[in-house]
Amino acid sequence: MSAAKGRLLVIDGTDGSGKQTQTALLTARLQALGHPVKQLTFPTYSESSALIELYLSGQLGALGEVSPYAASTFYAVDRYASYRRDWGRDYEAGALVLTDRYVTANFIHQMSRLPRDRWEDYIAWLEELEYDRFGLPRPDAVFYLDLSPEASQRLLDHRYQGDPAKRDLHERDTAYLAACRETAQFAADRLGWHRIPCDRDGIIDPPEIIAARLEALARPYFPASEGEQKEGQARLKEQRI
Ligand SMILES: Nc1ncnc2c1ncn2[C@@H]1O[C@H](COP(=O)(O)OP(=O)(O)OP(=O)(O)O)[C@@H](O)[C@H]1O
Ligand SMILES: [Mg+2]
């Protein structure tokens, strides 16, 4: 894999945890600070997501019938295609990339379908597949939106106005959502993700409050501002003299 030249920040969390909302808010904040940012979301739901769509619509069988390893590869291939087609070149040229879900989503969703004693093995397998073999860049930082399953359910109910038929294979299964939170907590600790608490007693905090927590943790990963860059260059010059 070539040396990472850009910067890759990831926002992840369980279903309905506010990833899209927070990705949009952080993008707007970065842009306001004068940092151009390439915003991505996974899955892409483009041609390269065809197998994901078969899987999520239940056409490959019930959740328990589809190998988590097979499902992981559907998502991995979609990411690979998007990297090659859409953002790899920008990233290699130094762009700041902010993404709603990434390889991290497999650690939350697919790992949850394996027994606990397989998690370490799964982490090693997936990291090798996506980062080492496919050559996808490793994130500089992952921000994990930690939302309780009760608060997630409440948000999903609101989104689908209580119509369970509109939910996909993952969203329909409440035990699955709880299992995903467990793997997400495990992965966050094990892989050094930054945890952002999002609710209290099953009630989600307002988006702006969560965004402020996220920004505080993400700031060290922001590119240097123009002033900071000039300062750095001046300091370098001084040292040379
Ligand atoms: N802090 C918040 N307070 C109240 N509602 C919120 C908050 N954050 C997001 N929402 C709402 O909850 C729903 C899910 O949010 P969002 O789409 O950002 O989550 P997501 O993690 O991207 O979901 P998915 O896993 O389905 O992609 C949306 O209807 C959104 O408007
Ligand atoms: Mg989303």
mmCIF file of N, CA and C in Angstrom, residues 170-222:
data_model
loop_
_atom_site.group_PDB
_atom_site.id
_atom_site.type_symbol
_atom_site.label_atom_id
_atom_site.label_comp_id
_atom_site.label_asym_id
_atom_site.label_seq_id
_atom_site.Cartn_x
_atom_site.Cartn_y
_atom_site.Cartn_z
ATOM 1 N N HIS A 170 -31.472 -5.155 8.572
ATOM 2 C CA HIS A 170 -30.807 -4.826 9.833
ATOM 3 C C HIS A 170 -31.749 -4.086 10.777
ATOM 4 N N GLU A 171 -32.435 -3.100 10.230
ATOM 5 C CA GLU A 171 -33.234 -2.201 11.075
ATOM 6 C C GLU A 171 -34.430 -2.913 11.721
ATOM 7 N N ARG A 172 -34.871 -3.998 11.093
ATOM 8 C CA ARG A 172 -36.056 -4.709 11.588
ATOM 9 C C ARG A 172 -35.781 -5.493 12.864
ATOM 10 N N ASP A 173 -34.512 -5.759 13.115
ATOM 11 C CA ASP A 173 -34.141 -6.725 14.128
ATOM 12 C C ASP A 173 -33.578 -6.011 15.368
ATOM 13 N N THR A 174 -34.381 -5.925 16.426
ATOM 14 C CA THR A 174 -33.948 -5.144 17.595
ATOM 15 C C THR A 174 -32.810 -5.839 18.357
ATOM 16 N N ALA A 175 -32.827 -7.185 18.370
ATOM 17 C CA ALA A 175 -31.732 -7.913 19.040
ATOM 18 C C ALA A 175 -30.432 -7.634 18.297
ATOM 19 N N TYR A 176 -30.552 -7.538 16.982
ATOM 20 C CA TYR A 176 -29.372 -7.255 16.156
ATOM 21 C C TYR A 176 -28.805 -5.874 16.483
ATOM 22 N N LEU A 177 -29.685 -4.911 16.660
ATOM 23 C CA LEU A 177 -29.246 -3.544 16.992
ATOM 24 C C LEU A 177 -28.490 -3.535 18.329
ATOM 25 N N ALA A 178 -29.017 -4.273 19.298
ATOM 26 C CA ALA A 178 -28.356 -4.351 20.615
ATOM 27 C C ALA A 178 -26.995 -5.041 20.480
ATOM 28 N N ALA A 179 -26.946 -6.091 19.663
ATOM 29 C CA ALA A 179 -25.674 -6.810 19.456
ATOM 30 C C ALA A 179 -24.651 -5.894 18.786
ATOM 31 N N CYS A 180 -25.132 -5.073 17.868
ATOM 32 C CA CYS A 180 -24.232 -4.144 17.166
ATOM 33 C C CYS A 180 -23.636 -3.135 18.149
ATOM 34 N N ARG A 181 -24.428 -2.727 19.113
ATOM 35 C CA ARG A 181 -23.885 -1.753 20.077
ATOM 36 C C ARG A 181 -22.751 -2.402 20.866
ATOM 37 N N GLU A 182 -22.930 -3.685 21.171
ATOM 38 C CA GLU A 182 -21.889 -4.378 21.937
ATOM 39 C C GLU A 182 -20.588 -4.482 21.136
ATOM 40 N N THR A 183 -20.713 -4.853 19.863
ATOM 41 C CA THR A 183 -19.475 -4.952 19.054
ATOM 42 C C THR A 183 -18.890 -3.567 18.816
ATOM 43 N N ALA A 184 -19.764 -2.569 18.682
ATOM 44 C CA ALA A 184 -19.256 -1.206 18.468
ATOM 45 C C ALA A 184 -18.441 -0.763 19.685
ATOM 46 N N GLN A 185 -18.954 -1.056 20.883
ATOM 47 C CA GLN A 185 -18.222 -0.669 22.110
ATOM 48 C C GLN A 185 -16.884 -1.414 22.158
ATOM 49 N N PHE A 186 -16.939 -2.693 21.802
ATOM 50 C CA PHE A 186 -15.715 -3.504 21.814
ATOM 51 C C PHE A 186 -14.703 -2.933 20.817
ATOM 52 N N ALA A 187 -15.173 -2.679 19.595
ATOM 53 C CA ALA A 187 -14.280 -2.179 18.544
ATOM 54 C C ALA A 187 -13.734 -0.805 18.917
ATOM 55 N N ALA A 188 -14.581 0.026 19.523
ATOM 56 C CA ALA A 188 -14.136 1.374 19.899
ATOM 57 C C ALA A 188 -12.961 1.280 20.877
ATOM 58 N N ASP A 189 -13.082 0.410 21.865
ATOM 59 C CA ASP A 189 -11.991 0.244 22.846
ATOM 60 C C ASP A 189 -10.763 -0.389 22.187
ATOM 61 N N ARG A 190 -11.018 -1.445 21.468
ATOM 62 C CA ARG A 190 -9.930 -2.246 20.902
ATOM 63 C C ARG A 190 -9.162 -1.493 19.811
ATOM 64 N N LEU A 191 -9.902 -0.683 19.018
ATOM 65 C CA LEU A 191 -9.280 -0.038 17.859
ATOM 66 C C LEU A 191 -9.037 1.454 18.071
ATOM 67 N N GLY A 192 -9.289 1.925 19.277
ATOM 68 C CA GLY A 192 -8.954 3.318 19.609
ATOM 69 C C GLY A 192 -9.850 4.358 18.949
ATOM 70 N N TRP A 193 -11.143 4.042 18.830
ATOM 71 C CA TRP A 193 -12.073 5.038 18.276
ATOM 72 C C TRP A 193 -12.394 6.073 19.347
ATOM 73 N N HIS A 194 -12.677 7.297 18.932
ATOM 74 C CA HIS A 194 -13.112 8.337 19.867
ATOM 75 C C HIS A 194 -14.611 8.174 20.098
ATOM 76 N N ARG A 195 -14.996 8.018 21.345
ATOM 77 C CA ARG A 195 -16.410 7.756 21.662
ATOM 78 C C ARG A 195 -17.141 9.066 21.961
ATOM 79 N N ILE A 196 -18.270 9.247 21.313
ATOM 80 C CA ILE A 196 -19.071 10.451 21.561
ATOM 81 C C ILE A 196 -20.426 10.038 22.124
ATOM 82 N N PRO A 197 -20.663 10.278 23.403
ATOM 83 C CA PRO A 197 -21.963 9.916 23.972
ATOM 84 C C PRO A 197 -23.044 10.790 23.340
ATOM 85 N N CYS A 198 -24.161 10.170 22.955
ATOM 86 C CA CYS A 198 -25.190 10.915 22.212
ATOM 87 C C CYS A 198 -26.535 11.027 22.915
ATOM 88 N N ASP A 199 -26.742 10.281 24.000
ATOM 89 C CA ASP A 199 -28.057 10.381 24.642
ATOM 90 C C ASP A 199 -27.934 10.208 26.141
ATOM 91 N N ARG A 200 -28.983 10.576 26.808
ATOM 92 C CA ARG A 200 -29.075 10.330 28.239
ATOM 93 C C ARG A 200 -30.469 9.755 28.518
ATOM 94 N N ASP A 201 -30.520 8.635 29.209
ATOM 95 C CA ASP A 201 -31.791 7.955 29.536
ATOM 96 C C ASP A 201 -32.661 7.736 28.295
ATOM 97 N N GLY A 202 -32.026 7.330 27.208
ATOM 98 C CA GLY A 202 -32.801 6.996 26.009
ATOM 99 C C GLY A 202 -33.277 8.205 25.220
ATOM 100 N N ILE A 203 -32.900 9.395 25.648
ATOM 101 C CA ILE A 203 -33.295 10.601 24.911
ATOM 102 C C ILE A 203 -32.042 11.178 24.256
ATOM 103 N N ILE A 204 -32.097 11.285 22.946
ATOM 104 C CA ILE A 204 -30.926 11.785 22.225
ATOM 105 C C ILE A 204 -30.717 13.278 22.491
ATOM 106 N N ASP A 205 -29.454 13.671 22.586
ATOM 107 C CA ASP A 205 -29.130 15.087 22.767
ATOM 108 C C ASP A 205 -29.362 15.831 21.448
ATOM 109 N N PRO A 206 -29.547 17.155 21.528
ATOM 110 C CA PRO A 206 -29.742 17.917 20.282
ATOM 111 C C PRO A 206 -28.512 17.801 19.363
ATOM 112 N N PRO A 207 -28.737 17.809 18.040
ATOM 113 C CA PRO A 207 -27.626 17.631 17.096
ATOM 114 C C PRO A 207 -26.459 18.593 17.343
ATOM 115 N N GLU A 208 -26.765 19.845 17.715
ATOM 116 C CA GLU A 208 -25.694 20.843 17.886
ATOM 117 C C GLU A 208 -24.800 20.501 19.078
ATOM 118 N N ILE A 209 -25.396 19.903 20.107
ATOM 119 C CA ILE A 209 -24.615 19.527 21.296
ATOM 120 C C ILE A 209 -23.655 18.384 20.926
ATOM 121 N N ILE A 210 -24.192 17.398 20.191
ATOM 122 C CA ILE A 210 -23.356 16.272 19.764
ATOM 123 C C ILE A 210 -22.258 16.788 18.826
ATOM 124 N N ALA A 211 -22.634 17.722 17.948
ATOM 125 C CA ALA A 211 -21.659 18.283 16.997
ATOM 126 C C ALA A 211 -20.524 18.991 17.735
ATOM 127 N N ALA A 212 -20.842 19.665 18.829
ATOM 128 C CA ALA A 212 -19.799 20.367 19.591
ATOM 129 C C ALA A 212 -18.852 19.354 20.235
ATOM 130 N N ARG A 213 -19.404 18.250 20.741
ATOM 131 C CA ARG A 213 -18.549 17.187 21.314
ATOM 132 C C ARG A 213 -17.652 16.605 20.229
ATOM 133 N N LEU A 214 -18.253 16.357 19.082
ATOM 134 C CA LEU A 214 -17.499 15.790 17.963
ATOM 135 C C LEU A 214 -16.377 16.739 17.533
ATOM 136 N N GLU A 215 -16.715 18.007 17.417
ATOM 137 C CA GLU A 215 -15.698 18.964 16.953
ATOM 138 C C GLU A 215 -14.521 19.035 17.932
ATOM 139 N N ALA A 216 -14.839 19.012 19.220
ATOM 140 C CA ALA A 216 -13.765 19.089 20.215
ATOM 141 C C ALA A 216 -12.780 17.925 20.040
ATOM 142 N N LEU A 217 -13.322 16.743 19.744
ATOM 143 C CA LEU A 217 -12.454 15.574 19.566
ATOM 144 C C LEU A 217 -11.762 15.568 18.200
ATOM 145 N N ALA A 218 -12.433 16.170 17.206
ATOM 146 C CA ALA A 218 -11.904 16.111 15.834
ATOM 147 C C ALA A 218 -10.881 17.207 15.555
ATOM 148 N N ARG A 219 -10.916 18.273 16.327
ATOM 149 C CA ARG A 219 -10.038 19.444 16.068
ATOM 150 C C ARG A 219 -8.568 19.095 15.859
ATOM 151 N N PRO A 220 -7.988 18.238 16.691
ATOM 152 C CA PRO A 220 -6.573 17.925 16.478
ATOM 153 C C PRO A 220 -6.285 17.318 15.107
ATOM 154 N N TYR A 221 -7.329 16.836 14.425
ATOM 155 C CA TYR A 221 -7.141 16.204 13.115
ATOM 156 C C TYR A 221 -7.442 17.162 11.969
ATOM 157 N N PHE A 222 -7.890 18.375 12.284
ATOM 158 C CA PHE A 222 -8.166 19.350 11.220
ATOM 159 C C PHE A 222 -6.832 19.742 10.587
#
